[in-house]
Short mmCIF file of C-alpha atoms and ligand atoms in Angstrom, two decimals:
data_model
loop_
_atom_site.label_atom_id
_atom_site.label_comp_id
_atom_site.label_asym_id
_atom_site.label_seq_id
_atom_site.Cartn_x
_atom_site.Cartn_y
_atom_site.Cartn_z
CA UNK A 133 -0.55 21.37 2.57
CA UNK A 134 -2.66 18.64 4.74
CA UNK A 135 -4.61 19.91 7.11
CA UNK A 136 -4.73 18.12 10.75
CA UNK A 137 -7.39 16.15 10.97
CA UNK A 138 -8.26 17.88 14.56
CA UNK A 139 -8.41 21.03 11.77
CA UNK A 140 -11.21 19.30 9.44
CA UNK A 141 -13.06 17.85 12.31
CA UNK A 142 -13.50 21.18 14.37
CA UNK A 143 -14.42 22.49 11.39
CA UNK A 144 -17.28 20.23 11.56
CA UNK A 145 -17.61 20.90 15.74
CA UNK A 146 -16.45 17.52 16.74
CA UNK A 147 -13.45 15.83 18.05
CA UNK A 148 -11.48 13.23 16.60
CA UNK A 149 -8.56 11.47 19.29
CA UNK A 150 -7.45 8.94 16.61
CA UNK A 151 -5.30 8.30 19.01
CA UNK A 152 -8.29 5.38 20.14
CA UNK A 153 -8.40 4.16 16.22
CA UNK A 154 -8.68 0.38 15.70
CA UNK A 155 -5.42 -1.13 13.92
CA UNK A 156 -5.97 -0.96 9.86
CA UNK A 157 -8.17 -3.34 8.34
CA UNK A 158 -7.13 -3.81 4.70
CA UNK A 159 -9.55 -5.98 2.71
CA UNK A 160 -9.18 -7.52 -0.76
CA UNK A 161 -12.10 -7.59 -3.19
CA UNK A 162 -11.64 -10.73 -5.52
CA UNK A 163 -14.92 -9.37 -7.45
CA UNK A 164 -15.80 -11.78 -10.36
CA UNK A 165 -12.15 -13.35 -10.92
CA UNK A 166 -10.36 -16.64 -10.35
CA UNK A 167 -11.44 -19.97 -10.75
CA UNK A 168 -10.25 -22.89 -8.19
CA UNK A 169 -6.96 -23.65 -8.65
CA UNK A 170 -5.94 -19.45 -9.44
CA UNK A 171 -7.93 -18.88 -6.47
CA UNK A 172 -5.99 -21.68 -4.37
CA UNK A 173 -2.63 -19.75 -5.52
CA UNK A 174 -3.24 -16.52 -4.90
CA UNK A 175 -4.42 -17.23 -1.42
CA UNK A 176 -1.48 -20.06 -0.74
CA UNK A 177 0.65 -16.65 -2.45
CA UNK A 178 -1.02 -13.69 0.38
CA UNK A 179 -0.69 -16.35 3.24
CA UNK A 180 2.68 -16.93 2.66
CA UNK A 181 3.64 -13.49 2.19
CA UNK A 182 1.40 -12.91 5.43
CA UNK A 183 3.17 -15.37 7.58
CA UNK A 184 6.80 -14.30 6.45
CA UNK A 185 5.70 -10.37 7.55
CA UNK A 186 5.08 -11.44 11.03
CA UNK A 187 2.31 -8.52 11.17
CA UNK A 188 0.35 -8.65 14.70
CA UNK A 189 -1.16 -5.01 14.12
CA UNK A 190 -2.99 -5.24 11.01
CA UNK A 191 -6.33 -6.93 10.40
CA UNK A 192 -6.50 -8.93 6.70
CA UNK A 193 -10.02 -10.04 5.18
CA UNK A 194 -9.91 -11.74 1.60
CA UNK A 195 -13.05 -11.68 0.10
CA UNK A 196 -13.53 -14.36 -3.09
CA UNK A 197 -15.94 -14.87 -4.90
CA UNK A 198 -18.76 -17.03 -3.64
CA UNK A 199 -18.13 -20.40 -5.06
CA UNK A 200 -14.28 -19.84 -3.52
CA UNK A 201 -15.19 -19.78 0.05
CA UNK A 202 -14.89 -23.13 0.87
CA UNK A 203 -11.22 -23.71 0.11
CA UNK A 204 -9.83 -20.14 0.29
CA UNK A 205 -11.38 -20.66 3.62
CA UNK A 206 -9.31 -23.55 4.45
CA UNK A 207 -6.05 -22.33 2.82
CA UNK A 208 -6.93 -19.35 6.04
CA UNK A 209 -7.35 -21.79 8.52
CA UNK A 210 -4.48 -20.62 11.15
CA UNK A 211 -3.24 -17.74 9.43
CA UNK A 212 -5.03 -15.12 11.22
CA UNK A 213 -6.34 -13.90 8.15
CA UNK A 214 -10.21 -12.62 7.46
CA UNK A 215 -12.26 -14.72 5.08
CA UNK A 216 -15.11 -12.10 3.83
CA UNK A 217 -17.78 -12.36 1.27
CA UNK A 218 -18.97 -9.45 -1.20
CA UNK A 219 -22.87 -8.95 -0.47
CA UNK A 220 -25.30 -11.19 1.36
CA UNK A 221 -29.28 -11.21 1.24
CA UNK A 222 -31.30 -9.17 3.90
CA UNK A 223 -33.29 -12.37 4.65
CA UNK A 224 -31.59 -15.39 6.29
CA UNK A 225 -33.60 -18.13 4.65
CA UNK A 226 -36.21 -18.56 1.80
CA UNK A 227 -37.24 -18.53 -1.77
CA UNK A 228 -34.44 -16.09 -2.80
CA UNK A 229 -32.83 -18.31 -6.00
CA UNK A 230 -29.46 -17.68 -6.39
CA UNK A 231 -28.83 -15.32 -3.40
CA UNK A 232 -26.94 -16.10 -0.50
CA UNK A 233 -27.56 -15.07 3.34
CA UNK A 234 -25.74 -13.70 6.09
CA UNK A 235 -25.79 -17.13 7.88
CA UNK A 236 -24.85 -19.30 5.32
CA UNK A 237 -21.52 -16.70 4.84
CA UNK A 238 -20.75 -17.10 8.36
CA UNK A 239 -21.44 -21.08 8.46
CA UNK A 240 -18.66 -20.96 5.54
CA UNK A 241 -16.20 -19.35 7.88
CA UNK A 242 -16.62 -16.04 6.65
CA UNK A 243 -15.69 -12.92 9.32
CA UNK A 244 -16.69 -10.28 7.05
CA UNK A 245 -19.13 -9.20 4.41
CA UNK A 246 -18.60 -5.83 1.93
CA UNK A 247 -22.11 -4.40 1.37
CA UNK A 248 -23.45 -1.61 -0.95
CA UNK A 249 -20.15 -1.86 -3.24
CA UNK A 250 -21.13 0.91 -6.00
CA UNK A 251 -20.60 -1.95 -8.56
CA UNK A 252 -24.05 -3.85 -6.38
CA UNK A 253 -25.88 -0.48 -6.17
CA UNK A 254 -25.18 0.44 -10.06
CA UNK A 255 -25.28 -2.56 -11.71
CA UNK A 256 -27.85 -4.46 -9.34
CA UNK A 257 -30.34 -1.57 -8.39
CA UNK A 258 -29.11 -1.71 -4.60
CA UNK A 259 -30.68 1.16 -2.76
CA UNK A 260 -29.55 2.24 0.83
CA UNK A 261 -32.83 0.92 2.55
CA UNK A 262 -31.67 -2.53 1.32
CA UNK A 263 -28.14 -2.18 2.23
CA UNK A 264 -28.94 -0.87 5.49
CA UNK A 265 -31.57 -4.36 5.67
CA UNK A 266 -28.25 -6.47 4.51
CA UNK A 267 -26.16 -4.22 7.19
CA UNK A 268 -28.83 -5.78 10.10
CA UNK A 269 -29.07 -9.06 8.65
CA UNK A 270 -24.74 -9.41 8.92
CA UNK A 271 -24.85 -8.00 12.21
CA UNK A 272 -27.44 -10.60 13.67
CA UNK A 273 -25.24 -13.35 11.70
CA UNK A 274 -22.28 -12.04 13.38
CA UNK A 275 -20.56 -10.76 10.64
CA UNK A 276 -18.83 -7.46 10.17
CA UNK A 277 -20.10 -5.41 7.44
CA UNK A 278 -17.72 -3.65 5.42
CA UNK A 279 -20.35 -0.79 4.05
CA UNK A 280 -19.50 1.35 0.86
CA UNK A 281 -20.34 4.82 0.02
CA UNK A 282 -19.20 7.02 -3.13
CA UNK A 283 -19.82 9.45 -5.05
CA UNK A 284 -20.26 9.18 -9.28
CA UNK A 285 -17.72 11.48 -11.22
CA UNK A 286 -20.79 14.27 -12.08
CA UNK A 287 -21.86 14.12 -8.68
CA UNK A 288 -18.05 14.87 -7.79
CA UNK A 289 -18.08 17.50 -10.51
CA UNK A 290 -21.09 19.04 -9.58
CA UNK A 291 -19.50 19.61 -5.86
CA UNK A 292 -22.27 16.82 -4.64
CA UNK A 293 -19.61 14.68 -3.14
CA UNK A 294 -20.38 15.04 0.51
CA UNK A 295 -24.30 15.32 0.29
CA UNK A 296 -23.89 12.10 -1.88
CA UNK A 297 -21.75 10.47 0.65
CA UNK A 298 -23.81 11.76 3.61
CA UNK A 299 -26.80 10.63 2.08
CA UNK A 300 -26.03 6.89 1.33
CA UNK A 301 -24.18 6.99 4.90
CA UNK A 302 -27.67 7.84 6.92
CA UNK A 303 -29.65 5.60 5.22
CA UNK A 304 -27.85 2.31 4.11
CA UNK A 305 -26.49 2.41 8.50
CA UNK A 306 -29.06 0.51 10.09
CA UNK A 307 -29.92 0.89 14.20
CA UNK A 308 -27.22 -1.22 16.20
CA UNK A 309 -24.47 -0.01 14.32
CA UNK A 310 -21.03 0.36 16.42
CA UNK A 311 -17.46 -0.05 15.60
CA UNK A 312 -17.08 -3.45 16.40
CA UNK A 313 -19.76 -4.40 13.82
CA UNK A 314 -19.35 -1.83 10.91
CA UNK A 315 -16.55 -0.59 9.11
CA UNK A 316 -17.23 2.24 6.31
CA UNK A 317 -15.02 2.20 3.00
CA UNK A 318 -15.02 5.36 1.12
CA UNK A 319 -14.80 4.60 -2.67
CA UNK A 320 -15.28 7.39 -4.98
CA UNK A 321 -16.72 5.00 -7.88
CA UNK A 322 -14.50 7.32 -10.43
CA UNK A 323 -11.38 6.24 -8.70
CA UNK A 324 -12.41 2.14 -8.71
CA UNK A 325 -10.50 0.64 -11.48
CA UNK A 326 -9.33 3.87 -13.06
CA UNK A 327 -6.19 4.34 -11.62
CA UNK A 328 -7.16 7.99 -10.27
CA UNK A 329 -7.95 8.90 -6.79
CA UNK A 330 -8.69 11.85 -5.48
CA UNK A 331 -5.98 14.17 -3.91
CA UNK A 332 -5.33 13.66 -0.22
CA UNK A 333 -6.82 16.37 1.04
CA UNK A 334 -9.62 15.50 -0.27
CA UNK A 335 -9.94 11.72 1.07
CA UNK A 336 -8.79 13.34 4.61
CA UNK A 337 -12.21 15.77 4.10
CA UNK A 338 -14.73 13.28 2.99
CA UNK A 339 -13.12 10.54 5.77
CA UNK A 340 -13.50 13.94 8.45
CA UNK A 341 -17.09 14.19 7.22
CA UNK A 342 -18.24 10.30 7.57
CA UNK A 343 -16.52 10.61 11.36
CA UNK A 344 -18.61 13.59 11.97
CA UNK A 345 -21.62 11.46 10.74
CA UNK A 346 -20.71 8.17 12.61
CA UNK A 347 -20.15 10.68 15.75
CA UNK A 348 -23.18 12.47 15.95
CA UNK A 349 -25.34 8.80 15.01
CA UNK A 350 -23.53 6.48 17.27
CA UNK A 351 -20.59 8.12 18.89
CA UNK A 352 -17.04 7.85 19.39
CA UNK A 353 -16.56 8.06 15.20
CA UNK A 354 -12.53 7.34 16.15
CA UNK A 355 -13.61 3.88 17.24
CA UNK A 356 -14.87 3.27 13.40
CA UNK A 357 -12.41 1.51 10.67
CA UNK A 358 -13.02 4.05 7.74
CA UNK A 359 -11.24 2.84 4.64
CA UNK A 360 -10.40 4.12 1.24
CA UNK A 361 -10.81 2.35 -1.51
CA UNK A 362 -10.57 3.18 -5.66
CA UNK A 363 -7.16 2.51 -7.49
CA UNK A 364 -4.78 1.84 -4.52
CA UNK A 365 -1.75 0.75 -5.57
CA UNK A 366 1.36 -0.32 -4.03
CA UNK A 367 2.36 3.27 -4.88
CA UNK A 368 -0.22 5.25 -2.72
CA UNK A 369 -1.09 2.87 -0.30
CA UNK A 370 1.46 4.49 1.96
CA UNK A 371 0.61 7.51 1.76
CA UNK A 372 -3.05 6.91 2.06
CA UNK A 373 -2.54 5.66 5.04
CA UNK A 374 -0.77 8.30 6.54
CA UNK A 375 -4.25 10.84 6.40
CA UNK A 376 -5.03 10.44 9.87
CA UNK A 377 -8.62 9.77 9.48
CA UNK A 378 -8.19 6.87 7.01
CA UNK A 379 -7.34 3.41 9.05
CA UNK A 380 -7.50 0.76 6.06
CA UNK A 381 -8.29 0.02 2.46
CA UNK A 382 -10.68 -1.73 0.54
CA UNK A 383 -8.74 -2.82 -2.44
CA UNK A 384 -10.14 -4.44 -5.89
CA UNK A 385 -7.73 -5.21 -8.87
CA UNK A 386 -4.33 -5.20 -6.79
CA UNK A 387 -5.78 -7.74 -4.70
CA UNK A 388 -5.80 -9.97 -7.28
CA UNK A 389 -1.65 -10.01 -6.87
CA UNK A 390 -0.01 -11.36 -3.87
CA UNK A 391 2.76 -9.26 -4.20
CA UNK A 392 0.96 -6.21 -4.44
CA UNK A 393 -1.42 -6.66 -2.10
CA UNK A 394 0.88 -7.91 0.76
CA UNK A 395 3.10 -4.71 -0.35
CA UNK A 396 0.00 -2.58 0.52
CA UNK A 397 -0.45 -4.44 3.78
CA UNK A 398 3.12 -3.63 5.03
CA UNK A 399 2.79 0.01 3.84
CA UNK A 400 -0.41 -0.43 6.37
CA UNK A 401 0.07 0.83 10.12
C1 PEP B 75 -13.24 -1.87 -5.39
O1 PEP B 75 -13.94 -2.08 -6.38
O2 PEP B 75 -13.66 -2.13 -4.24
C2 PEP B 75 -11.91 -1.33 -5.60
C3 PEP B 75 -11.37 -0.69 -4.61
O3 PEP B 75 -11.36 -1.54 -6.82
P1 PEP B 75 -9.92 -1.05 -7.34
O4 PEP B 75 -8.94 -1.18 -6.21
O5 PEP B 75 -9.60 -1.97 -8.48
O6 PEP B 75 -10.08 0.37 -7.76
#
């Protein structure tokens, strides 16, 4: 049985209107995969698919890989749909070899940038002080961070799941953070890949608890896109997206597939 989310959040002594949400943002994560001319067909394959759904009320952001930008970024052109990137540097010039900034993303056309992905913070070192320092250094390129947060399967096991998540929340969200320049995506990093998530109830409880956090740092948490992402499918994307609190996803491998991934966008709204 679901509980409302007006239930979870005055558990927590706030309210939620999600009446005010934002319209679904539902972003792709390309990761390490496709080289030019796969990368030219799966965006020719989402933008078609795109234009033939005639969707006003969901926001799209396809995030390549970095050496993709350029053309993925054309293929775009007049769609309506988001070019992102998947991490930028905290500094917006210098001696950084093989890094990229937050300005150079944007002068490639991109809208969007996903930041802290577990797969950054575990396999790169990220802390939160230096996703929080690439949070600022999006916002001043004008870019809209996507941030992640998500707890490890032992965490999860050891009930550490919302400490975890409140943890990375307060310190990788930098000053200046509001809904128009911030969306959070919830990925348990057990659930990316795997194809597990957890149980509803339990992304409607963790999404409550980073609304209560967004509410009592910057207010009006309903304003917020808060996404799920880990395993969503064409098969649960629906029914994801029917948890109140949950207004998007950040999806990995079934991005990869137009017809997936424009099936999760209609299920979307
Ligand atoms: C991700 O890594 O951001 C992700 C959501 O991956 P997947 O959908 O493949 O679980």
């Amino acid at each position: 049985m679901l509980r409302k989310p007006e239930d979870r959040a005055s558990e927590k002594g706030i309210e939620i209107h999600m009446a005010n949400a934002p319209r679904p943002l539902v972003a792709g994560n390309w990761k390490m995969h496709a080289l030019g001319e796969a990368g030219d067909a799966l965006a020719r394959g989402i933008v078609e698919r795109w234009q033939a759904m005639g969707r006003q009320d969901v926001d799209v952001a396809l995030c390549p890989p970095a050496t993709l930008l350029g053309r993925v970024g054309r293929l775009l052109e007049g769609s309506g749909l988001l070019l992102g990137a998947q991490d930028c540097h905290w500094e917006a010039e210098g001696a950084h070899t093989g890094d990229i900034s937050a300005p150079m993303l944007a002068d490639a056309g991109c809208r969007v940038v996903i930041l802290g992905h577990s797969e950054r913070r575990q396999s790169h070192g990220e802390t939160d002080e230096e996703v929080a320092a690439k949070t600022r250094a999006a916002h001043a390129a004008g870019l809209k961070a996507i941030v992640c947060v998500g707890e490890s399967k032992a965490a999860r096991d050891a009930g550490q799941t919302a400490t975890v998540v409140e943890t990375q929340l307060a310190a990788s969200l930098p000053k200046g953070v509001s809904a128009a320049n911030t969306a959070i995506a919830y990925e348990p990093i057990w659930a990316i890949g795997s194809g597990r998530t957890p149980d509803m109830d339990e992304i409607g409880a963790v999404h409550a608890r980073i609304r209560t956090l967004l509410a009592n740092a910057f207010g009006a948490s309903e304003a917020f896109s808060v996404l799920y992402g880990g395993s969503v499918a064409p098969a649960n994307a629906a029914e994801i997206m029917t948890l109140d609190e949950v207004n998007g996803v950040l999806v990995g491998g079934a991005s990869l597939d137009a017809g997936a991934f424009c099936e999760i966008i209609e299920s979307c709204g």
